[in-house]
Coordinates of C-alpha atoms and ligand atoms in Angstrom, one line a residue:
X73 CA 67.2 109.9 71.6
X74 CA 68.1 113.0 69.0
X75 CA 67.7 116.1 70.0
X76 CA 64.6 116.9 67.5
X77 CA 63.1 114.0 69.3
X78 CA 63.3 115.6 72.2
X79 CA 61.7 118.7 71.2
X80 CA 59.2 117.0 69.6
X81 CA 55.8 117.9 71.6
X82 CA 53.9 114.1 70.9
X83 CA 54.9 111.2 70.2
X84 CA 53.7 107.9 67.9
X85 CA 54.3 104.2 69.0
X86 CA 53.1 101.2 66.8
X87 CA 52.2 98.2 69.2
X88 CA 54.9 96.2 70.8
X89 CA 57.6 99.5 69.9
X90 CA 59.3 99.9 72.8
X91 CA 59.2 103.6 74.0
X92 CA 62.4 103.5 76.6
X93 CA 64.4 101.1 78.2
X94 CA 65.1 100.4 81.7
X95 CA 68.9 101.9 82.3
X96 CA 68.0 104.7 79.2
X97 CA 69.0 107.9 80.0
X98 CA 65.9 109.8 81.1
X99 CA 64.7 113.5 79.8
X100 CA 61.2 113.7 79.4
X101 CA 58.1 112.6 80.8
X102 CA 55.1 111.3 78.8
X103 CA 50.9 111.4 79.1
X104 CA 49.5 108.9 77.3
X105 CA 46.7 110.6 75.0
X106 CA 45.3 107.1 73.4
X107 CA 46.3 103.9 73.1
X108 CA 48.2 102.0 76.5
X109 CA 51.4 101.1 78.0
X110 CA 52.6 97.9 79.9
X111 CA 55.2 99.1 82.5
X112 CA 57.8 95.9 83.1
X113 CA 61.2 95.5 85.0
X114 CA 64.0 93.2 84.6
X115 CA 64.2 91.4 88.9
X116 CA 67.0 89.3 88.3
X117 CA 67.0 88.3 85.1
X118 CA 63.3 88.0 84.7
X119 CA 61.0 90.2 83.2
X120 CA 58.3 91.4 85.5
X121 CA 55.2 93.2 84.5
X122 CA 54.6 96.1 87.1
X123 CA 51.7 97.5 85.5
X124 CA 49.8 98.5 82.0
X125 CA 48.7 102.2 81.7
X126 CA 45.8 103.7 80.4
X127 CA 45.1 107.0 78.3
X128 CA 45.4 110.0 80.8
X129 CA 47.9 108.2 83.0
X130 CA 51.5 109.8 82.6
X131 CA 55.0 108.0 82.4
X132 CA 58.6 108.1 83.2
X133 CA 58.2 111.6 85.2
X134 CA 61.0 111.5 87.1
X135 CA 63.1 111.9 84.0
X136 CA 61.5 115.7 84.0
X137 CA 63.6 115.9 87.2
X138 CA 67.0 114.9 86.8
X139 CA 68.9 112.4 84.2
X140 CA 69.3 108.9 86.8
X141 CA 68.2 106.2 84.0
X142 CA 64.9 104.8 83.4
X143 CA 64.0 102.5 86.2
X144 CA 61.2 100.5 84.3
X145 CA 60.6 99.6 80.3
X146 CA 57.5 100.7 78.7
X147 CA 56.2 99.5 75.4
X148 CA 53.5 100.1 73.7
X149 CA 50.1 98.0 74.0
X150 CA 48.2 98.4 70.7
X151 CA 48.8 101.9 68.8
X152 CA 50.0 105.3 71.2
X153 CA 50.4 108.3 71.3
X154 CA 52.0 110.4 73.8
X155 CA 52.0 114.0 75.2
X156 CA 55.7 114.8 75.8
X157 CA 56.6 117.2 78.6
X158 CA 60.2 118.1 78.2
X159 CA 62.3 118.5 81.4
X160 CA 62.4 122.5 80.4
X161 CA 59.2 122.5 80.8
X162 CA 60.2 121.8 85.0
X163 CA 63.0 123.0 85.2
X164 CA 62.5 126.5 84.7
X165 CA 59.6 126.2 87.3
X166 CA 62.1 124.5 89.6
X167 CA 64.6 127.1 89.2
X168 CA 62.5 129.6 90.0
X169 CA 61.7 128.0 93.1
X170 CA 62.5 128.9 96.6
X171 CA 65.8 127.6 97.9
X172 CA 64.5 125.5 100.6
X173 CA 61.6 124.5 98.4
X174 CA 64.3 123.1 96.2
X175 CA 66.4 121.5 98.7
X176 CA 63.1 119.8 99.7
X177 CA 62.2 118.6 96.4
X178 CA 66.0 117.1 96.4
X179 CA 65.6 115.2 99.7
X180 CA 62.5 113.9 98.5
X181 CA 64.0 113.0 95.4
X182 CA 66.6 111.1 97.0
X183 CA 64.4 109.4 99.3
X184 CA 62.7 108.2 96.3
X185 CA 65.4 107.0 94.6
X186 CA 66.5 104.7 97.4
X187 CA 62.8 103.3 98.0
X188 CA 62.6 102.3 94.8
X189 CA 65.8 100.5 94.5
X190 CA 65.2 98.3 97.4
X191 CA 61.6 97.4 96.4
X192 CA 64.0 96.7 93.0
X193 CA 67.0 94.9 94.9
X194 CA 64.7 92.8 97.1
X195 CA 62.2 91.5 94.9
X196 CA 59.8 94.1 95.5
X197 CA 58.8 93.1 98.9
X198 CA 61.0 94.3 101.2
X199 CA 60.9 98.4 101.0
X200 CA 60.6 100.0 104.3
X201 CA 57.1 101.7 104.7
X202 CA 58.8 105.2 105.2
X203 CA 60.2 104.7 101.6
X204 CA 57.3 103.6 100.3
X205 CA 55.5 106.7 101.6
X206 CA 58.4 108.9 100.1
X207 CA 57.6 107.0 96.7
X208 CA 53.8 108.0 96.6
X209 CA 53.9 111.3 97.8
X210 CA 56.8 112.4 95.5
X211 CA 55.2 110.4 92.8
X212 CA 51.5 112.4 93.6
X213 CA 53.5 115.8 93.7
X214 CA 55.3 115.5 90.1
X215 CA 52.1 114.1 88.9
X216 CA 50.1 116.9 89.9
X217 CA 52.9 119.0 88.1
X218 CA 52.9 117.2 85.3
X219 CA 48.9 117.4 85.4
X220 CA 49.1 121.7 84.8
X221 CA 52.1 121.3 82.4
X222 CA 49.9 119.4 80.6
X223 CA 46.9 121.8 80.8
X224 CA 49.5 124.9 80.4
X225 CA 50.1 123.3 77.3
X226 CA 46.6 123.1 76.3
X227 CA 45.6 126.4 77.0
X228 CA 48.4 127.4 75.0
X229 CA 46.8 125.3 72.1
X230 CA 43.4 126.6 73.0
X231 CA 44.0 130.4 72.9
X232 CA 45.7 129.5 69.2
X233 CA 42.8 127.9 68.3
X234 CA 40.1 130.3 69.3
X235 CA 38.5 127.7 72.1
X236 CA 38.0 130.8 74.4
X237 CA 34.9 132.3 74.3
X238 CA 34.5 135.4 76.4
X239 CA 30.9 135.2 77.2
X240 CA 28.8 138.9 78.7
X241 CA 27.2 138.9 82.0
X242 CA 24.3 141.6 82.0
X243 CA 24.7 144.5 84.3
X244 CA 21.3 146.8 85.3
X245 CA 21.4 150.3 86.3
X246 CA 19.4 150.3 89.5
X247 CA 17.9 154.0 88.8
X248 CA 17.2 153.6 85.1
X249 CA 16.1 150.0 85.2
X250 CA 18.1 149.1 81.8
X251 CA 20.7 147.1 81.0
X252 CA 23.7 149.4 81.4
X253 CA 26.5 147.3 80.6
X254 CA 28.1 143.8 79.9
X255 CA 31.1 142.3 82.1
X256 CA 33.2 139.8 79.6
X257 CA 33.9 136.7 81.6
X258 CA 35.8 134.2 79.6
X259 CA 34.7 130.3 78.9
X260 CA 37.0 127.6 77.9
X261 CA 35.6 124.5 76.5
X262 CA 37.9 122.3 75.9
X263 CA 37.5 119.5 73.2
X264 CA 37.9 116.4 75.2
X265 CA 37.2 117.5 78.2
X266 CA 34.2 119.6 78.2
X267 CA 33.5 123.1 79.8
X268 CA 37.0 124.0 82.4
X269 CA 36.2 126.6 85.2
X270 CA 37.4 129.9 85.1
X271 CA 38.2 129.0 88.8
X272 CA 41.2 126.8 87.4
X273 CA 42.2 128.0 84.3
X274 CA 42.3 131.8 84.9
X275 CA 44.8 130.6 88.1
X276 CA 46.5 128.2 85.8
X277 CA 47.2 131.7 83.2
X278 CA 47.8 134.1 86.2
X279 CA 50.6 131.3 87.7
X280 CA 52.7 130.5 84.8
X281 CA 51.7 134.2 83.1
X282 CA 50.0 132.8 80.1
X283 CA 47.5 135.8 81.6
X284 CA 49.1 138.1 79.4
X285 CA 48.2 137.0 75.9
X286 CA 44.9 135.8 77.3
X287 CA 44.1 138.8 78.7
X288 CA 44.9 140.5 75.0
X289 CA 43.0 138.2 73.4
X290 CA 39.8 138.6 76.1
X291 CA 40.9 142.4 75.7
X292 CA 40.2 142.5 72.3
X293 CA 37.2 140.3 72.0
X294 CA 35.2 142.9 74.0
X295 CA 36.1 145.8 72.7
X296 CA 35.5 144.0 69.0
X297 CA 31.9 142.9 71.1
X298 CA 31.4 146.3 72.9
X299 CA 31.5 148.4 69.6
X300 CA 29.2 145.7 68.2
X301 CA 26.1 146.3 70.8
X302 CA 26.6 150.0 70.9
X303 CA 24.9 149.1 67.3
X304 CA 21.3 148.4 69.2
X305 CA 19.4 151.4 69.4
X306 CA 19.4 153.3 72.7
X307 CA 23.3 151.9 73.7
X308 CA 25.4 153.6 71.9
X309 CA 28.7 155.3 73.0
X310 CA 28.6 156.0 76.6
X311 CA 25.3 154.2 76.9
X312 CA 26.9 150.9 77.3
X313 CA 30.0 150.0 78.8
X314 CA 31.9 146.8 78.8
X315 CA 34.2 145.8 82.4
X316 CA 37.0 143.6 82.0
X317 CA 39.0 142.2 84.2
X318 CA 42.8 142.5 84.6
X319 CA 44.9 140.4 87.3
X320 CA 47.9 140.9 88.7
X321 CA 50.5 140.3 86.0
X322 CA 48.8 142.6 83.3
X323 CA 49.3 145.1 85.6
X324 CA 53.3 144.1 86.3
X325 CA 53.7 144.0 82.8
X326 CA 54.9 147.4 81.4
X327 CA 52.8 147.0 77.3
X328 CA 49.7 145.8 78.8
X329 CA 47.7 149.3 79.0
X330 CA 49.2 151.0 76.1
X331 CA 47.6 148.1 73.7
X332 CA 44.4 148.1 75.9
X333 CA 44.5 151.6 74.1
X334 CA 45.9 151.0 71.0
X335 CA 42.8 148.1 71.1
X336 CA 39.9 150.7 72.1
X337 CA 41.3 153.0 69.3
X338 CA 41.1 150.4 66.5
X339 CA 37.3 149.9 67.1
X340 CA 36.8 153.4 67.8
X341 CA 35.6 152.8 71.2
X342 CA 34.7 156.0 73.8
X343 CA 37.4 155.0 76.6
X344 CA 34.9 155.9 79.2
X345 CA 33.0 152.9 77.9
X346 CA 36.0 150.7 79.6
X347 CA 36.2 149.8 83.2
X348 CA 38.9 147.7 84.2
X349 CA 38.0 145.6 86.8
X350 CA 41.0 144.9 89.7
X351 CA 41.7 142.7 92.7
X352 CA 44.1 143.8 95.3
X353 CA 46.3 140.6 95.0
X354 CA 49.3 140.0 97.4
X355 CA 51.3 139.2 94.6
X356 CA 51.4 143.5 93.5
X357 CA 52.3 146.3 95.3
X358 CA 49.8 148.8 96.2
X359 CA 52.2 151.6 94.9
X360 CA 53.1 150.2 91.8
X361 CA 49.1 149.2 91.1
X362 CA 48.4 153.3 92.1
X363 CA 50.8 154.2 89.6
X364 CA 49.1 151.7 86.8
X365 CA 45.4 153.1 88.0
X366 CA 46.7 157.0 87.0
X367 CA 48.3 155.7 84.1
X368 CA 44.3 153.9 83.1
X369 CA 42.9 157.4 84.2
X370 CA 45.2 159.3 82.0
X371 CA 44.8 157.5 78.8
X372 CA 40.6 158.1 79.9
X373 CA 39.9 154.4 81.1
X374 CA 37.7 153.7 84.4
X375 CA 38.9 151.0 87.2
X376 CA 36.4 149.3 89.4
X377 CA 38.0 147.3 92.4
X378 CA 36.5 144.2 92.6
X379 CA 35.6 141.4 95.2
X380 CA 35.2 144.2 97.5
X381 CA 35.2 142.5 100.9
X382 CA 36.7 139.5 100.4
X383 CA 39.9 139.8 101.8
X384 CA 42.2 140.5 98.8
X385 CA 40.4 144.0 98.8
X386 CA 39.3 145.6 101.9
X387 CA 38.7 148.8 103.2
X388 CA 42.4 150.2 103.0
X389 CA 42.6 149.2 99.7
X390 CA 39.9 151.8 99.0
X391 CA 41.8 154.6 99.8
X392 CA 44.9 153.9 98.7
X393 CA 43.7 153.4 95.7
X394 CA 42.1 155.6 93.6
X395 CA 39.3 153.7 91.9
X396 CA 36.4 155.2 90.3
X397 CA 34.1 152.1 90.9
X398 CA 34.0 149.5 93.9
X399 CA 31.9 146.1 93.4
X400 CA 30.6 144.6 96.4
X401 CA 31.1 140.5 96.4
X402 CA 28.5 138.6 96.7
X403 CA 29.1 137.5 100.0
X404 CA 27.5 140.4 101.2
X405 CA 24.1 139.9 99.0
X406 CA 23.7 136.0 100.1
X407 CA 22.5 136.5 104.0
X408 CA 20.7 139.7 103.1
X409 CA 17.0 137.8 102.5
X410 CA 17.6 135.9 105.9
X411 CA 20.0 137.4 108.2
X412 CA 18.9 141.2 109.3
X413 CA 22.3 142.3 110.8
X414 CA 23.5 141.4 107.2
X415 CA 21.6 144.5 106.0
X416 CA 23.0 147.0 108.4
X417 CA 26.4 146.0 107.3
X418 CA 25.7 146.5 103.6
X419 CA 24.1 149.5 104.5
X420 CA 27.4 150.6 106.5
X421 CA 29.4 149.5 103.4
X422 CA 27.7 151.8 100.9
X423 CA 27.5 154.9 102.8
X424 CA 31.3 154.5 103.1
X425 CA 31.6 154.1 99.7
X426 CA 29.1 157.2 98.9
X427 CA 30.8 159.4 101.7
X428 CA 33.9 158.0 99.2
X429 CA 32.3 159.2 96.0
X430 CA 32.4 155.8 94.6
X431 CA 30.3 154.6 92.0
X432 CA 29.0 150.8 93.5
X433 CA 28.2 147.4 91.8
X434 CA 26.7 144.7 93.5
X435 CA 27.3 141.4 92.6
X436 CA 25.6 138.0 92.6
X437 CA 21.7 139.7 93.5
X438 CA 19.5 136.8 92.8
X439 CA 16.3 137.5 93.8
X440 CA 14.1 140.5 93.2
X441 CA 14.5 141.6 96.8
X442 CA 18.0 141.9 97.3
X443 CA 17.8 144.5 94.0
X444 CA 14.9 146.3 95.7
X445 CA 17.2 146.8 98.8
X446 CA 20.3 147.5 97.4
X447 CA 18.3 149.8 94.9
X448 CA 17.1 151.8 98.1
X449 CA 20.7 152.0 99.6
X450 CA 21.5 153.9 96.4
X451 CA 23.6 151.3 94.8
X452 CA 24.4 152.2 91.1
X453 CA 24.4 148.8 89.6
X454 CA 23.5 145.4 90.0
X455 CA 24.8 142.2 88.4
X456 CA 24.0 138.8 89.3
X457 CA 21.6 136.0 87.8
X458 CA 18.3 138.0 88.5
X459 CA 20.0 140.2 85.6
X460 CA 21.1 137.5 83.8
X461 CA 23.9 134.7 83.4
X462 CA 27.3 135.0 80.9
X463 CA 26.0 134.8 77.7
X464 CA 27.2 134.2 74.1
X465 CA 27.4 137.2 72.0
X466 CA 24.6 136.2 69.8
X467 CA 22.4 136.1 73.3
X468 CA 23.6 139.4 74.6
X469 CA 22.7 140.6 70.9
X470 CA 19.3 139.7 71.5
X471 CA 19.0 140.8 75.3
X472 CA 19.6 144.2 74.1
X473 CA 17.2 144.1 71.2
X474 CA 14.5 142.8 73.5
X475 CA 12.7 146.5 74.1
X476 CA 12.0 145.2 77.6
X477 CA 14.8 142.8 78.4
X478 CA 13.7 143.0 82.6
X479 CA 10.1 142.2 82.3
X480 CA 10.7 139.2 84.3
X481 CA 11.8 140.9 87.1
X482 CA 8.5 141.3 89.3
Ligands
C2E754 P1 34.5 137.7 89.0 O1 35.3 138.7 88.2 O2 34.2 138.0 90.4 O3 33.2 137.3 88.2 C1 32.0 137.1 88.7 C2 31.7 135.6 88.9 O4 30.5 135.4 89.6 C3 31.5 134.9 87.5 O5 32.0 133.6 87.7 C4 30.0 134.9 87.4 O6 29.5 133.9 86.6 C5 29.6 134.6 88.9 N1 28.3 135.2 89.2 C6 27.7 136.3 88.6 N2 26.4 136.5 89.1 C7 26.2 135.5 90.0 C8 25.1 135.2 90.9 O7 24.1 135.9 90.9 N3 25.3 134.1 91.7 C9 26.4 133.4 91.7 N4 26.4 132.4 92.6 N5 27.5 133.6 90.9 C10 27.4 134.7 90.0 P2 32.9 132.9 86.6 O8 32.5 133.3 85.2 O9 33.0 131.5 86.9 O10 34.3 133.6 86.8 C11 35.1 133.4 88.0 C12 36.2 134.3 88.1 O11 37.2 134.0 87.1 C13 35.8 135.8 87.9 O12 35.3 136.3 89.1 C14 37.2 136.4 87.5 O13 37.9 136.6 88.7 C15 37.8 135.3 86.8 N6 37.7 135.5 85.3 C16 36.8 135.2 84.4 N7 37.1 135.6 83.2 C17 38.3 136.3 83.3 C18 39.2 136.9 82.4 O14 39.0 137.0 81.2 N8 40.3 137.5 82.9 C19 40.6 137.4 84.3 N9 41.8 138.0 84.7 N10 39.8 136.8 85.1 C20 38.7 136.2 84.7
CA755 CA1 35.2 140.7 87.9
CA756 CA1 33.8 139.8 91.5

């Protein structure tokens, strides 16, 4: 195969075209996006079919790993095409790896290599059950691999062509009763495969650091949005602020906050109006995230820690860090309608956070009760679907509008 070829990022067959031979050198693996392919070995001189793929099923991946030939042919049944995902595209994952995670990967490899050439050498029926094990669970794992390469690759595609929408969860000012401000939570809906959590995409962008031009790109849409609704009468500038969040790897990286700013400035934006929101994540060090928060500060942005409680920010975290608001998960809210110790704690929480001169946000309040109560505590702001769901621009538009966007709150 040529080198372009094996840049090349899909692939056509016609039917019948073979795509690679068994004994071919091996350097890329292939998802088949339509069409099929029939999988067939040569046992002694006679071809044997071992199987016939379907679209979503993915080929030849252990030539992503290392260059031992093809072990199978594959041909095309009826007109395919084909996802490639170049050995790079591993590699550099692999190399990155932990040393024993490596060697592991290599023994695993190995073991593989010898299962499969028994079940090869011996007809197919002969492998030892500890090989064939070694087959399927190495097999699963570069699968699974293969699998987020494959939506790495689409979210790369999908930030280029605009298929995230940052959507605006409401957020009410417990004293005042009004909408206060929006936080911009970002939807992917991908073509083929409908709406993908935020759950597995935003961990996708944070592992492989893809975060960083979606973050810009989430960045930007809210300030662009934010300037937008401080067009409704009664939220203008520092009437309505937007919160956005920011994970680990914006922070590492050195450019991130200086085009936050250079964002804010082109839509003429109060910086006040901004509230980063961060998670203590093991993966940054409290020190260098301290350093980041006085750099927000400085440059007159606001930093909410968020999750409060849930482990990846706890009580240290709040004063080591020198956040201006703290949002209280949701875990906290759930039990508070049918567990009374559950309200003692929250009470606990917030008095701590007061005594701390924190500003506090309560997530996930879902019923008009919880916002009475956490309204008493002195809570500053409440966001959860009693408020409102994420909604589309156009919807947020309208919420603020509405002269009495709450009235269904009893
Ligand atoms: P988060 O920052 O804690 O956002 C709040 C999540 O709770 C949102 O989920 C929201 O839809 C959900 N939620 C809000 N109110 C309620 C409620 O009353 N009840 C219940 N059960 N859930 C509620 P979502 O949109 O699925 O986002 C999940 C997480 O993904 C977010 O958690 C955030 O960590 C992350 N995320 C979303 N967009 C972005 C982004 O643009 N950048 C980064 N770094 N992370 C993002
Ligand atoms: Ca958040
Ligand atoms: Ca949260």
């Amino acid at each position: 195969m040529s080198n372009h070829q094996l840049h090349r990022s899909t692939r056509t067959l016609a039917d019948g075209e073979i795509l690679f031979r068994e004994g071919d050198e091996a350097d890329c693996a292939y998802i088949i996006e339509e069409g099929g392919l029939q999988i067939s070995t040569n046992s002694e001189g006679t071809p044997v079919i071992l199987t016939q793929l379907k679209p979503g099923d993915i080929v030849g991946e252990m030539g992503v790993i290392d260059s031992a030939p093809r072990t199978a042919t594959a041909t095309a049944a009826g007109p395919t095409h084909l996802m490639v995902v170049t050995r790079d595209q591993l590699t550099d994952r692999i190399s990155q790896a932990d040393p024993i995670l490596k060697l592991l990967v290599k023994i695993l490899l190995d073991r593989y290599r010898s299962g499969l050439n028994k079940v090869k050498g011996e007809g197919g029926l002969l492998a030892g059950p500890d090989e064939l094990i070694a087959e399927d669970v190495v097999g699963e794992y570069i699968r699974h691999g293969i699998d987020k390469i494959r939506l790495e690759s689409e979210l790369k595609k999908a930030l280029k062509e605009q298929q995230l929408k940052v959507f605006y969860q409401p957020l009410l000012g417990c004293e005042t009763g009004k909408i206060a401000g929006f936080e911009a939570l970002t939807r992917w809906e991908h073509p083929k495969r409908g709406p993908i959590s935020p759950a597995l995409f935003i961990t996708l962008a944070e592992e492989t650091g893809l975060i960083v031009p979606v973050g810009l790109y989430v960045f930007d849409s809210a300030c662009r949005q934010l300037a937008a609704f401080q067009q409704a009468p009664g939220y203008g500038a520092g009437a309505l602020f937007m919160s956005i969040n920011v994970s680990a790897k914006q922070i590492a990286d050195k450019d991130f906050i200086t085009q936050a700013a250079e964002i804010t400035d082109r839509y003429q934006l109060n910086r006040s109006d901004i509230k980063l929101e961060i998670t203590e994540s093991l993966a940054v060090d409290m020190e260098a995230t301290d350093v980041w928060i006085d750099r927000a500060h400085e440059l007159g942005f606001q930093v909410s820690l968020d999750d409060f409680g849930t482990g990846y920010s706890s009580l240290a975290t709040l004063y080591q860090l020198d956040v201006d608001y703290a949002k209280i998960d949701q875990a906290f809210v759930r039990p508070l309608d049918t567990e009374p110790r559950s309200r003692e704690l929250l009470r606990g929480i917030v008095a701590l956070m007061r005594a701390l001169k924190l500003k506090i946000v309560v997530e996930g309040v879902e019923t008009a009760s919880e916002l009475e109560y956490i309204t008493a505590l002195g809570c500053h702001l409440a966001q959860g679907y009693l408020i409102g769901k994420s909604l589309s621009p156009e919807d947020a538009g309208e919420l603020l509008r509405n002269p009495d966007p709450l009235t269904f709150i009893g």
